[in-house]
Amino acid sequence: MEIFIGLIVGILASMLVLWLFQRRNAKVRVQTQSVILLERIKKVYKFITVEGDFAEIYHYEDAKDRFLNLLSSKKKALVVINAKAQVGYDFSKVQLKANTKLKTIVIQSFPQPEVLGVQTDLNYYDKKDGMFNKFEASDLTGLNKAAKQHILDKIPESGLFQVAQKEAMEAIALIENIVQTIGWKLDYSALEIEENHKPLLP
């Protein structure tokens, strides 16, 4: 009889140890899944939701005085700027939290749309050197920077941020698809998207 009781106790003890071991492994596996999910979302990094094309005319003029300010030498150019601006979301700024018990990724905060890139193509017209003030390579480099800044200044009034704001759910849907690949859920019920938009370049 004692042997029979001993066998039952041994079996129950073995089952308890096996259950605890499986539960521990399942918890570790779920935690590993959450880390993988968060890293996968971070790797997406930036998501462009809208592009805008710009065509602007930029007037450049630079005057230098020579000979005790008695003589002024002016160089000038008319620059046609064709540019493409990309606006979207930087996923590295998304704040996420993993709920391993519910197998849920919670979006705690979502960034505002921002300028992710600007490509410019410059065409020079009516480019004229001054007698003592000629165009140099550094001037053209400066013109390129000034042209890009000119486009950046135009973006807030272009409506691109408002369009990107409306496409925010497309960005969230991308995160949701990543989360669902391993059977987890995305919770964005507390999501609030900021209304202030600033043109930020990486």
PDB file of N, CA, C and O in Angstrom, residues 6-36:
ATOM      1  N   GLY A   6       3.329   5.839  -2.705  1.00  0.00           N
ATOM      2  CA  GLY A   6       4.593   6.459  -3.125  1.00  0.00           C
ATOM      3  C   GLY A   6       4.622   6.687  -4.626  1.00  0.00           C
ATOM      4  O   GLY A   6       5.123   7.716  -5.103  1.00  0.00           O
ATOM      5  N   LEU A   7       4.095   5.686  -5.389  1.00  0.00           N
ATOM      6  CA  LEU A   7       4.048   5.828  -6.840  1.00  0.00           C
ATOM      7  C   LEU A   7       3.156   6.989  -7.254  1.00  0.00           C
ATOM      8  O   LEU A   7       3.487   7.770  -8.150  1.00  0.00           O
ATOM      9  N   ILE A   8       1.982   7.098  -6.612  1.00  0.00           N
ATOM     10  CA  ILE A   8       1.052   8.186  -6.934  1.00  0.00           C
ATOM     11  C   ILE A   8       1.678   9.541  -6.638  1.00  0.00           C
ATOM     12  O   ILE A   8       1.605  10.479  -7.439  1.00  0.00           O
ATOM     13  N   VAL A   9       2.317   9.650  -5.467  1.00  0.00           N
ATOM     14  CA  VAL A   9       2.978  10.917  -5.087  1.00  0.00           C
ATOM     15  C   VAL A   9       4.077  11.248  -6.082  1.00  0.00           C
ATOM     16  O   VAL A   9       4.247  12.393  -6.498  1.00  0.00           O
ATOM     17  N   GLY A  10       4.837  10.201  -6.486  1.00  0.00           N
ATOM     18  CA  GLY A  10       5.925  10.414  -7.446  1.00  0.00           C
ATOM     19  C   GLY A  10       5.407  10.895  -8.789  1.00  0.00           C
ATOM     20  O   GLY A  10       5.985  11.792  -9.408  1.00  0.00           O
ATOM     21  N   ILE A  11       4.311  10.262  -9.238  1.00  0.00           N
ATOM     22  CA  ILE A  11       3.717  10.661 -10.523  1.00  0.00           C
ATOM     23  C   ILE A  11       3.209  12.101 -10.464  1.00  0.00           C
ATOM     24  O   ILE A  11       3.448  12.896 -11.369  1.00  0.00           O
ATOM     25  N   LEU A  12       2.497  12.437  -9.360  1.00  0.00           N
ATOM     26  CA  LEU A  12       1.979  13.798  -9.198  1.00  0.00           C
ATOM     27  C   LEU A  12       3.104  14.823  -9.142  1.00  0.00           C
ATOM     28  O   LEU A  12       3.006  15.911  -9.723  1.00  0.00           O
ATOM     29  N   ALA A  13       4.177  14.474  -8.435  1.00  0.00           N
ATOM     30  CA  ALA A  13       5.319  15.379  -8.328  1.00  0.00           C
ATOM     31  C   ALA A  13       5.969  15.583  -9.696  1.00  0.00           C
ATOM     32  O   ALA A  13       6.336  16.702 -10.062  1.00  0.00           O
ATOM     33  N   SER A  14       6.072  14.507 -10.465  1.00  0.00           N
ATOM     34  CA  SER A  14       6.655  14.590 -11.810  1.00  0.00           C
ATOM     35  C   SER A  14       5.803  15.460 -12.720  1.00  0.00           C
ATOM     36  O   SER A  14       6.309  16.280 -13.490  1.00  0.00           O
ATOM     37  N   MET A  15       4.469  15.266 -12.617  1.00  0.00           N
ATOM     38  CA  MET A  15       3.558  16.060 -13.433  1.00  0.00           C
ATOM     39  C   MET A  15       3.653  17.544 -13.070  1.00  0.00           C
ATOM     40  O   MET A  15       3.609  18.421 -13.932  1.00  0.00           O
ATOM     41  N   LEU A  16       3.793  17.832 -11.753  1.00  0.00           N
ATOM     42  CA  LEU A  16       3.902  19.218 -11.300  1.00  0.00           C
ATOM     43  C   LEU A  16       5.184  19.856 -11.827  1.00  0.00           C
ATOM     44  O   LEU A  16       5.165  20.995 -12.312  1.00  0.00           O
ATOM     45  N   VAL A  17       6.277  19.100 -11.734  1.00  0.00           N
ATOM     46  CA  VAL A  17       7.560  19.621 -12.234  1.00  0.00           C
ATOM     47  C   VAL A  17       7.484  19.863 -13.740  1.00  0.00           C
ATOM     48  O   VAL A  17       7.951  20.898 -14.242  1.00  0.00           O
ATOM     49  N   LEU A  18       6.865  18.905 -14.468  1.00  0.00           N
ATOM     50  CA  LEU A  18       6.737  19.043 -15.923  1.00  0.00           C
ATOM     51  C   LEU A  18       5.869  20.244 -16.279  1.00  0.00           C
ATOM     52  O   LEU A  18       6.183  21.021 -17.194  1.00  0.00           O
ATOM     53  N   TRP A  19       4.775  20.450 -15.525  1.00  0.00           N
ATOM     54  CA  TRP A  19       3.865  21.581 -15.781  1.00  0.00           C
ATOM     55  C   TRP A  19       4.572  22.919 -15.536  1.00  0.00           C
ATOM     56  O   TRP A  19       4.452  23.854 -16.323  1.00  0.00           O
ATOM     57  N   LEU A  20       5.331  22.984 -14.425  1.00  0.00           N
ATOM     58  CA  LEU A  20       6.073  24.212 -14.110  1.00  0.00           C
ATOM     59  C   LEU A  20       7.124  24.496 -15.168  1.00  0.00           C
ATOM     60  O   LEU A  20       7.342  25.652 -15.559  1.00  0.00           O
ATOM     61  N   PHE A  21       7.787  23.434 -15.651  1.00  0.00           N
ATOM     62  CA  PHE A  21       8.827  23.592 -16.672  1.00  0.00           C
ATOM     63  C   PHE A  21       8.218  24.100 -17.986  1.00  0.00           C
ATOM     64  O   PHE A  21       8.759  25.016 -18.615  1.00  0.00           O
ATOM     65  N   GLN A  22       7.083  23.515 -18.380  1.00  0.00           N
ATOM     66  CA  GLN A  22       6.414  23.938 -19.617  1.00  0.00           C
ATOM     67  C   GLN A  22       5.911  25.378 -19.502  1.00  0.00           C
ATOM     68  O   GLN A  22       5.995  26.159 -20.455  1.00  0.00           O
ATOM     69  N   ARG A  23       5.376  25.729 -18.321  1.00  0.00           N
ATOM     70  CA  ARG A  23       4.878  27.088 -18.118  1.00  0.00           C
ATOM     71  C   ARG A  23       6.024  28.095 -18.199  1.00  0.00           C
ATOM     72  O   ARG A  23       5.873  29.165 -18.798  1.00  0.00           O
ATOM     73  N   ARG A  24       7.147  27.735 -17.599  1.00  0.00           N
ATOM     74  CA  ARG A  24       8.318  28.629 -17.641  1.00  0.00           C
ATOM     75  C   ARG A  24       8.807  28.810 -19.072  1.00  0.00           C
ATOM     76  O   ARG A  24       9.109  29.919 -19.513  1.00  0.00           O
ATOM     77  N   ASN A  25       8.863  27.716 -19.827  1.00  0.00           N
ATOM     78  CA  ASN A  25       9.304  27.783 -21.223  1.00  0.00           C
ATOM     79  C   ASN A  25       8.338  28.614 -22.070  1.00  0.00           C
ATOM     80  O   ASN A  25       8.757  29.376 -22.937  1.00  0.00           O
ATOM     81  N   ALA A  26       7.022  28.447 -21.808  1.00  0.00           N
ATOM     82  CA  ALA A  26       6.024  29.211 -22.561  1.00  0.00           C
ATOM     83  C   ALA A  26       6.182  30.699 -22.282  1.00  0.00           C
ATOM     84  O   ALA A  26       6.074  31.531 -23.184  1.00  0.00           O
ATOM     85  N   LYS A  27       6.452  31.059 -21.018  1.00  0.00           N
ATOM     86  CA  LYS A  27       6.636  32.461 -20.654  1.00  0.00           C
ATOM     87  C   LYS A  27       7.861  33.046 -21.332  1.00  0.00           C
ATOM     88  O   LYS A  27       7.814  34.161 -21.862  1.00  0.00           O
ATOM     89  N   VAL A  28       8.948  32.280 -21.341  1.00  0.00           N
ATOM     90  CA  VAL A  28      10.173  32.732 -22.005  1.00  0.00           C
ATOM     91  C   VAL A  28       9.936  32.905 -23.500  1.00  0.00           C
ATOM     92  O   VAL A  28      10.388  33.876 -24.106  1.00  0.00           O
ATOM     93  N   ARG A  29       9.194  31.974 -24.102  1.00  0.00           N
ATOM     94  CA  ARG A  29       8.903  32.030 -25.530  1.00  0.00           C
ATOM     95  C   ARG A  29       8.071  33.261 -25.874  1.00  0.00           C
ATOM     96  O   ARG A  29       8.317  33.951 -26.858  1.00  0.00           O
ATOM     97  N   VAL A  30       7.074  33.573 -25.028  1.00  0.00           N
ATOM     98  CA  VAL A  30       6.232  34.748 -25.257  1.00  0.00           C
ATOM     99  C   VAL A  30       7.047  36.031 -25.123  1.00  0.00           C
ATOM    100  O   VAL A  30       6.913  36.957 -25.921  1.00  0.00           O
ATOM    101  N   GLN A  31       7.923  36.077 -24.114  1.00  0.00           N
ATOM    102  CA  GLN A  31       8.767  37.256 -23.934  1.00  0.00           C
ATOM    103  C   GLN A  31       9.714  37.439 -25.123  1.00  0.00           C
ATOM    104  O   GLN A  31       9.949  38.559 -25.575  1.00  0.00           O
ATOM    105  N   THR A  32      10.211  36.314 -25.618  1.00  0.00           N
ATOM    106  CA  THR A  32      11.095  36.369 -26.786  1.00  0.00           C
ATOM    107  C   THR A  32      10.331  36.877 -28.000  1.00  0.00           C
ATOM    108  O   THR A  32      10.843  37.687 -28.781  1.00  0.00           O
ATOM    109  N   GLN A  33       9.076  36.421 -28.152  1.00  0.00           N
ATOM    110  CA  GLN A  33       8.250  36.875 -29.264  1.00  0.00           C
ATOM    111  C   GLN A  33       8.039  38.382 -29.213  1.00  0.00           C
ATOM    112  O   GLN A  33       8.097  39.063 -30.238  1.00  0.00           O
ATOM    113  N   SER A  34       7.784  38.915 -28.000  1.00  0.00           N
ATOM    114  CA  SER A  34       7.540  40.354 -27.870  1.00  0.00           C
ATOM    115  C   SER A  34       8.778  41.149 -28.248  1.00  0.00           C
ATOM    116  O   SER A  34       8.682  42.186 -28.910  1.00  0.00           O
ATOM    117  N   VAL A  35       9.948  40.663 -27.857  1.00  0.00           N
ATOM    118  CA  VAL A  35      11.197  41.350 -28.206  1.00  0.00           C
ATOM    119  C   VAL A  35      11.407  41.339 -29.718  1.00  0.00           C
ATOM    120  O   VAL A  35      11.774  42.354 -30.319  1.00  0.00           O
ATOM    121  N   ILE A  36      11.139  40.175 -30.335  1.00  0.00           N
ATOM    122  CA  ILE A  36      11.287  40.051 -31.790  1.00  0.00           C
ATOM    123  C   ILE A  36      10.350  41.015 -32.504  1.00  0.00           C
ATOM    124  O   ILE A  36      10.736  41.677 -33.473  1.00  0.00           O
TER     125      ILE A  36
END
